[in-house]
Amino acid sequence: MIKRELIYFLTAVMFFTRIPIPFKVPYSSEIMNKSQKYFPLIGYIVGAMSVLVYICASYLFSKEIAIVLSIIGTVLLTGAFHEDGFTDICDSFGGGYGKEKIMTIMKDSRIGAYGVIGIVLLLLLKFLALVELAHLSTSLLLITMINGHVTSRFAAATAIYTHKYVRDTDDSKSKPMAQQKPSYTSLLCSLILTIIPYILFDSWLFIIPFFVCYLGKMYLTMYFKKHIGGYTGDCLGTIQQVCEVLFYLTTLTLWKFM
């Protein structure tokens, strides 16, 4: 049983990060589907990278430069996996009218003006929010980085339970996950993994950013359902990126004005 769960976890690591696995891990649609319970753990890995880079860089540079380097570290670790999905959504929904046109643009690997503008604004907003958090409290910044990465991935994963997958191409990376909805036991496992840092930080205020993220996920999935009938892998990446920023902004607002 432990070996099987380890395979599920390593599958999630290989899917969402560039971390090399030194041995061969079996793959199937069923394994990919069951690996979803460990998506929050990917948030821990990416969040830990962000924290580690920030701490190391802050000994040499200003807080602002350290935050930029921490963001670069997470992008390199994930291969800009979710950022790429966000740019595709900006391009397809910004330049497409009707489901067929939107889906056609979404499949195009080229990036357009909407995608460039969208990702620049998103990263700028993420940077400025983290800078303000850093000036409030270093410990608050570090726990928010981890919570933001974990919670946003949990929020994105819940869309698999609540909405229909609509992209039907065989080369889609998210298709194996969407072929069969995972059990609600897996969802409960993901939720437990997500709330661990909330308990460790011992502050009830973090429950508010959690729900704000989920509300953001609900709005985005309703928007996607209205225009294309469900979600795609790019939609999940967009949910993760937007919810991460929502988490930072909500946390900043709470600690700044309360």
mmCIF file of C-alpha atoms in Angstrom:
data_model
loop_
_atom_site.group_PDB
_atom_site.id
_atom_site.type_symbol
_atom_site.label_atom_id
_atom_site.label_comp_id
_atom_site.label_asym_id
_atom_site.label_seq_id
_atom_site.Cartn_x
_atom_site.Cartn_y
_atom_site.Cartn_z
ATOM 1 C CA MET A 1 0.000 0.000 0.000
ATOM 2 C CA ILE A 2 2.832 2.410 0.878
ATOM 3 C CA LYS A 3 4.550 1.614 -2.417
ATOM 4 C CA ARG A 4 1.330 2.287 -4.338
ATOM 5 C CA GLU A 5 0.793 5.639 -2.618
ATOM 6 C CA LEU A 6 4.416 6.555 -3.280
ATOM 7 C CA ILE A 7 3.856 5.877 -6.982
ATOM 8 C CA TYR A 8 0.814 8.186 -6.948
ATOM 9 C CA PHE A 9 2.828 10.925 -5.245
ATOM 10 C CA LEU A 10 5.821 10.595 -7.605
ATOM 11 C CA THR A 11 3.446 10.701 -10.577
ATOM 12 C CA ALA A 12 2.145 14.051 -9.350
ATOM 13 C CA VAL A 13 5.733 15.258 -8.872
ATOM 14 C CA MET A 14 6.676 14.287 -12.430
ATOM 15 C CA PHE A 15 3.520 15.842 -13.867
ATOM 16 C CA PHE A 16 3.727 19.216 -12.139
ATOM 17 C CA THR A 17 7.449 19.794 -11.596
ATOM 18 C CA ARG A 18 10.796 19.409 -13.337
ATOM 19 C CA ILE A 19 12.228 17.388 -10.448
ATOM 20 C CA PRO A 20 14.027 14.344 -11.908
ATOM 21 C CA ILE A 21 12.997 10.946 -10.545
ATOM 22 C CA PRO A 22 16.068 8.650 -10.510
ATOM 23 C CA PHE A 23 14.079 5.491 -11.239
ATOM 24 C CA LYS A 24 11.249 4.448 -13.520
ATOM 25 C CA VAL A 25 7.734 5.002 -12.208
ATOM 26 C CA PRO A 26 4.868 3.049 -13.805
ATOM 27 C CA TYR A 27 2.261 5.171 -15.553
ATOM 28 C CA SER A 28 -1.383 4.697 -16.436
ATOM 29 C CA SER A 29 -4.509 6.817 -16.588
ATOM 30 C CA GLU A 30 -5.641 5.221 -13.329
ATOM 31 C CA ILE A 31 -2.390 6.152 -11.575
ATOM 32 C CA MET A 32 -2.595 9.698 -12.937
ATOM 33 C CA ASN A 33 -6.180 9.935 -11.745
ATOM 34 C CA LYS A 34 -5.382 8.723 -8.221
ATOM 35 C CA SER A 35 -2.367 11.027 -7.920
ATOM 36 C CA GLN A 36 -4.732 13.998 -7.567
ATOM 37 C CA LYS A 37 -4.934 13.559 -3.809
ATOM 38 C CA TYR A 38 -1.295 14.647 -3.612
ATOM 39 C CA PHE A 39 -1.646 17.905 -5.558
ATOM 40 C CA PRO A 40 -1.427 19.957 -2.325
ATOM 41 C CA LEU A 41 1.896 18.262 -1.595
ATOM 42 C CA ILE A 42 3.176 19.732 -4.852
ATOM 43 C CA GLY A 43 2.199 23.078 -3.363
ATOM 44 C CA TYR A 44 4.402 22.294 -0.363
ATOM 45 C CA ILE A 45 7.324 21.505 -2.639
ATOM 46 C CA VAL A 46 6.919 24.638 -4.745
ATOM 47 C CA GLY A 47 6.222 26.771 -1.675
ATOM 48 C CA ALA A 48 9.300 25.375 0.068
ATOM 49 C CA MET A 49 11.393 26.271 -2.978
ATOM 50 C CA SER A 50 10.009 29.801 -2.887
ATOM 51 C CA VAL A 51 10.789 30.144 0.827
ATOM 52 C CA LEU A 52 14.272 28.653 0.503
ATOM 53 C CA VAL A 53 15.266 30.936 -2.360
ATOM 54 C CA TYR A 54 13.888 33.975 -0.548
ATOM 55 C CA ILE A 55 15.739 33.202 2.692
ATOM 56 C CA CYS A 56 19.049 32.577 0.915
ATOM 57 C CA ALA A 57 18.715 35.592 -1.384
ATOM 58 C CA SER A 58 17.712 37.941 1.438
ATOM 59 C CA TYR A 59 21.185 37.592 2.974
ATOM 60 C CA LEU A 60 22.677 39.130 -0.165
ATOM 61 C CA PHE A 61 19.984 41.331 -1.655
ATOM 62 C CA SER A 62 17.011 43.494 -0.767
ATOM 63 C CA LYS A 63 13.597 41.965 -0.024
ATOM 64 C CA GLU A 64 12.364 42.998 -3.458
ATOM 65 C CA ILE A 65 15.161 41.209 -5.311
ATOM 66 C CA ALA A 66 14.823 38.167 -3.055
ATOM 67 C CA ILE A 67 11.113 37.934 -3.918
ATOM 68 C CA VAL A 68 11.815 38.184 -7.648
ATOM 69 C CA LEU A 69 14.374 35.395 -7.326
ATOM 70 C CA SER A 70 11.902 33.284 -5.328
ATOM 71 C CA ILE A 71 9.295 33.666 -8.074
ATOM 72 C CA ILE A 72 11.904 32.699 -10.667
ATOM 73 C CA GLY A 73 12.739 29.640 -8.562
ATOM 74 C CA THR A 74 9.130 28.435 -8.590
ATOM 75 C CA VAL A 75 8.799 29.046 -12.332
ATOM 76 C CA LEU A 76 11.937 27.015 -13.013
ATOM 77 C CA LEU A 77 10.786 24.244 -10.674
ATOM 78 C CA THR A 78 7.393 23.881 -12.376
ATOM 79 C CA GLY A 79 8.511 24.720 -15.907
ATOM 80 C CA ALA A 80 5.963 27.576 -15.901
ATOM 81 C CA PHE A 81 3.299 24.877 -16.122
ATOM 82 C CA HIS A 82 0.443 26.917 -14.666
ATOM 83 C CA GLU A 83 1.663 30.243 -16.026
ATOM 84 C CA ASP A 84 1.520 28.760 -19.520
ATOM 85 C CA GLY A 85 -2.093 27.734 -18.946
ATOM 86 C CA PHE A 86 -2.934 31.235 -17.751
ATOM 87 C CA THR A 87 -1.484 32.847 -20.895
ATOM 88 C CA ASP A 88 -3.417 30.409 -23.101
ATOM 89 C CA ILE A 89 -6.655 31.315 -21.334
ATOM 90 C CA CYS A 90 -5.952 35.049 -21.697
ATOM 91 C CA ASP A 91 -5.345 34.624 -25.417
ATOM 92 C CA SER A 92 -8.276 32.307 -26.107
ATOM 93 C CA PHE A 93 -10.924 34.143 -24.118
ATOM 94 C CA GLY A 94 -9.537 37.551 -25.032
ATOM 95 C CA GLY A 95 -9.386 36.923 -28.765
ATOM 96 C CA GLY A 96 -12.020 34.244 -29.313
ATOM 97 C CA TYR A 97 -15.786 34.458 -29.711
ATOM 98 C CA GLY A 98 -17.760 31.266 -29.281
ATOM 99 C CA LYS A 99 -16.628 27.893 -27.993
ATOM 100 C CA GLU A 100 -15.088 26.657 -31.262
ATOM 101 C CA LYS A 101 -12.913 29.752 -31.737
ATOM 102 C CA ILE A 102 -11.881 29.841 -28.076
ATOM 103 C CA MET A 103 -10.837 26.183 -28.136
ATOM 104 C CA THR A 104 -8.928 26.649 -31.403
ATOM 105 C CA ILE A 105 -6.883 29.536 -29.986
ATOM 106 C CA MET A 106 -6.336 27.634 -26.734
ATOM 107 C CA LYS A 107 -4.688 24.764 -28.622
ATOM 108 C CA ASP A 108 -2.287 27.159 -30.383
ATOM 109 C CA SER A 109 1.144 27.030 -28.741
ATOM 110 C CA ARG A 110 1.943 30.600 -29.748
ATOM 111 C CA ILE A 111 1.412 33.431 -27.269
ATOM 112 C CA GLY A 112 -0.449 36.588 -28.249
ATOM 113 C CA ALA A 113 -0.895 40.097 -26.905
ATOM 114 C CA TYR A 114 -3.609 39.103 -24.417
ATOM 115 C CA GLY A 115 -1.381 36.386 -22.991
ATOM 116 C CA VAL A 116 1.665 38.657 -22.659
ATOM 117 C CA ILE A 117 -0.309 41.465 -21.039
ATOM 118 C CA GLY A 118 -2.114 39.056 -18.735
ATOM 119 C CA ILE A 119 0.971 37.234 -17.431
ATOM 120 C CA VAL A 120 2.928 40.480 -16.955
ATOM 121 C CA LEU A 121 0.108 41.985 -14.893
ATOM 122 C CA LEU A 122 -0.353 38.764 -12.918
ATOM 123 C CA LEU A 123 3.339 38.470 -12.023
ATOM 124 C CA LEU A 124 3.521 42.172 -11.184
ATOM 125 C CA LEU A 125 0.540 41.869 -8.865
ATOM 126 C CA LYS A 126 2.050 38.773 -7.260
ATOM 127 C CA PHE A 127 5.387 40.552 -6.751
ATOM 128 C CA LEU A 128 3.881 43.711 -5.225
ATOM 129 C CA ALA A 129 1.652 41.731 -2.859
ATOM 130 C CA LEU A 130 4.602 39.666 -1.622
ATOM 131 C CA VAL A 131 6.752 42.780 -1.190
ATOM 132 C CA GLU A 132 4.148 44.371 1.063
ATOM 133 C CA LEU A 133 3.815 41.153 3.046
ATOM 134 C CA ALA A 134 7.606 41.053 3.461
ATOM 135 C CA HIS A 135 7.564 44.560 4.937
ATOM 136 C CA LEU A 136 4.838 43.556 7.375
ATOM 137 C CA SER A 137 6.501 40.399 8.688
ATOM 138 C CA THR A 138 9.019 37.890 7.364
ATOM 139 C CA SER A 139 7.308 34.979 9.102
ATOM 140 C CA LEU A 140 3.956 36.065 7.668
ATOM 141 C CA LEU A 141 5.484 36.238 4.184
ATOM 142 C CA LEU A 142 6.979 32.748 4.392
ATOM 143 C CA ILE A 143 3.842 31.023 5.699
ATOM 144 C CA THR A 144 1.735 32.911 3.144
ATOM 145 C CA MET A 145 3.983 31.708 0.320
ATOM 146 C CA ILE A 146 3.497 28.108 1.396
ATOM 147 C CA ASN A 147 -0.228 28.457 2.091
ATOM 148 C CA GLY A 148 -0.771 30.254 -1.207
ATOM 149 C CA HIS A 149 0.861 27.514 -3.273
ATOM 150 C CA VAL A 150 -0.883 24.709 -1.376
ATOM 151 C CA THR A 151 -4.369 26.247 -1.239
ATOM 152 C CA SER A 152 -4.398 27.396 -4.867
ATOM 153 C CA ARG A 153 -3.552 23.889 -6.056
ATOM 154 C CA PHE A 154 -6.264 22.410 -3.884
ATOM 155 C CA ALA A 155 -8.771 24.912 -5.288
ATOM 156 C CA ALA A 156 -7.787 24.058 -8.863
ATOM 157 C CA ALA A 157 -8.061 20.328 -8.196
ATOM 158 C CA THR A 158 -11.626 20.653 -6.881
ATOM 159 C CA ALA A 159 -12.763 21.780 -10.338
ATOM 160 C CA ILE A 160 -12.209 18.192 -11.464
ATOM 161 C CA TYR A 161 -14.948 17.108 -9.045
ATOM 162 C CA THR A 162 -17.442 19.864 -9.825
ATOM 163 C CA HIS A 163 -17.205 20.414 -13.592
ATOM 164 C CA LYS A 164 -16.882 18.567 -16.889
ATOM 165 C CA TYR A 165 -13.706 18.260 -18.922
ATOM 166 C CA VAL A 166 -14.317 19.570 -22.432
ATOM 167 C CA ARG A 167 -11.107 19.218 -24.412
ATOM 168 C CA ASP A 168 -11.205 15.994 -26.407
ATOM 169 C CA THR A 169 -7.721 15.837 -27.966
ATOM 170 C CA ASP A 170 -5.663 12.766 -27.127
ATOM 171 C CA ASP A 171 -2.488 14.802 -26.503
ATOM 172 C CA SER A 172 -4.060 16.782 -23.662
ATOM 173 C CA LYS A 173 -2.097 16.297 -20.442
ATOM 174 C CA SER A 174 -5.175 16.656 -18.246
ATOM 175 C CA LYS A 175 -7.347 14.135 -20.070
ATOM 176 C CA PRO A 176 -6.248 11.115 -17.958
ATOM 177 C CA MET A 177 -7.257 12.975 -14.797
ATOM 178 C CA ALA A 178 -10.656 13.880 -16.179
ATOM 179 C CA GLN A 179 -11.634 10.486 -17.607
ATOM 180 C CA GLN A 180 -12.862 9.351 -14.214
ATOM 181 C CA LYS A 181 -13.530 11.528 -11.191
ATOM 182 C CA PRO A 182 -11.453 10.450 -8.173
ATOM 183 C CA SER A 183 -13.184 9.359 -4.993
ATOM 184 C CA TYR A 184 -14.270 11.818 -2.352
ATOM 185 C CA THR A 185 -11.875 10.064 -0.015
ATOM 186 C CA SER A 186 -9.108 11.498 -2.176
ATOM 187 C CA LEU A 187 -10.708 14.928 -1.906
ATOM 188 C CA LEU A 188 -10.796 14.625 1.893
ATOM 189 C CA CYS A 189 -7.132 13.592 1.880
ATOM 190 C CA SER A 190 -6.280 16.678 -0.210
ATOM 191 C CA LEU A 191 -8.228 18.916 2.165
ATOM 192 C CA ILE A 192 -6.396 17.541 5.199
ATOM 193 C CA LEU A 193 -3.035 18.089 3.517
ATOM 194 C CA THR A 194 -4.104 21.634 2.623
ATOM 195 C CA ILE A 195 -5.085 22.780 6.102
ATOM 196 C CA ILE A 196 -1.943 21.532 7.904
ATOM 197 C CA PRO A 197 -0.038 24.861 7.571
ATOM 198 C CA TYR A 198 -3.138 26.727 8.792
ATOM 199 C CA ILE A 199 -2.993 24.746 12.008
ATOM 200 C CA LEU A 200 0.767 25.176 12.399
ATOM 201 C CA PHE A 201 0.583 28.960 12.062
ATOM 202 C CA ASP A 202 -2.216 29.018 14.648
ATOM 203 C CA SER A 203 -4.193 31.913 13.184
ATOM 204 C CA TRP A 204 -7.878 31.639 12.358
ATOM 205 C CA LEU A 205 -7.567 34.565 9.932
ATOM 206 C CA PHE A 206 -6.069 32.288 7.290
ATOM 207 C CA ILE A 207 -9.443 30.591 6.909
ATOM 208 C CA ILE A 208 -10.671 33.748 5.188
ATOM 209 C CA PRO A 209 -8.127 33.643 2.313
ATOM 210 C CA PHE A 210 -8.960 29.937 1.966
ATOM 211 C CA PHE A 211 -12.623 30.695 1.302
ATOM 212 C CA VAL A 212 -11.782 33.680 -0.906
ATOM 213 C CA CYS A 213 -9.692 31.325 -3.044
ATOM 214 C CA TYR A 214 -12.563 28.899 -3.303
ATOM 215 C CA LEU A 215 -14.959 31.676 -4.246
ATOM 216 C CA GLY A 216 -12.474 32.688 -6.943
ATOM 217 C CA LYS A 217 -12.434 29.110 -8.183
ATOM 218 C CA MET A 218 -16.246 29.038 -8.243
ATOM 219 C CA TYR A 219 -16.418 32.236 -10.292
ATOM 220 C CA LEU A 220 -13.815 31.052 -12.796
ATOM 221 C CA THR A 221 -15.407 27.631 -13.270
ATOM 222 C CA MET A 222 -18.823 29.244 -13.806
ATOM 223 C CA TYR A 223 -17.250 31.581 -16.366
ATOM 224 C CA PHE A 224 -15.561 28.681 -18.161
ATOM 225 C CA LYS A 225 -18.746 26.619 -18.105
ATOM 226 C CA LYS A 226 -20.722 29.495 -19.590
ATOM 227 C CA HIS A 227 -18.355 29.952 -22.532
ATOM 228 C CA ILE A 228 -16.939 26.474 -23.252
ATOM 229 C CA GLY A 229 -19.126 24.125 -21.230
ATOM 230 C CA GLY A 230 -16.570 23.037 -18.645
ATOM 231 C CA TYR A 231 -12.833 23.155 -18.023
ATOM 232 C CA THR A 232 -9.538 22.264 -19.699
ATOM 233 C CA GLY A 233 -6.025 21.824 -18.321
ATOM 234 C CA ASP A 234 -5.337 25.472 -19.125
ATOM 235 C CA CYS A 235 -8.387 26.428 -17.072
ATOM 236 C CA LEU A 236 -6.966 24.535 -14.084
ATOM 237 C CA GLY A 237 -3.651 26.351 -14.471
ATOM 238 C CA THR A 238 -5.505 29.661 -14.553
ATOM 239 C CA ILE A 239 -7.451 28.793 -11.419
ATOM 240 C CA GLN A 240 -4.198 27.982 -9.621
ATOM 241 C CA GLN A 241 -2.510 31.228 -10.633
ATOM 242 C CA VAL A 242 -5.484 33.471 -9.887
ATOM 243 C CA CYS A 243 -6.222 31.778 -6.552
ATOM 244 C CA GLU A 244 -2.578 32.112 -5.524
ATOM 245 C CA VAL A 245 -2.732 35.868 -6.098
ATOM 246 C CA LEU A 246 -6.117 36.065 -4.358
ATOM 247 C CA PHE A 247 -4.604 34.334 -1.348
ATOM 248 C CA TYR A 248 -1.741 36.854 -1.181
ATOM 249 C CA LEU A 249 -4.003 39.871 -1.589
ATOM 250 C CA THR A 250 -6.552 38.681 0.969
ATOM 251 C CA THR A 251 -3.845 37.878 3.513
ATOM 252 C CA LEU A 252 -2.242 41.270 2.933
ATOM 253 C CA THR A 253 -5.554 43.039 3.442
ATOM 254 C CA LEU A 254 -6.328 41.158 6.647
ATOM 255 C CA TRP A 255 -2.959 41.709 8.310
ATOM 256 C CA LYS A 256 -2.680 45.296 7.150
ATOM 257 C CA PHE A 257 -6.034 46.548 8.318
ATOM 258 C CA MET A 258 -7.028 44.224 11.175
#
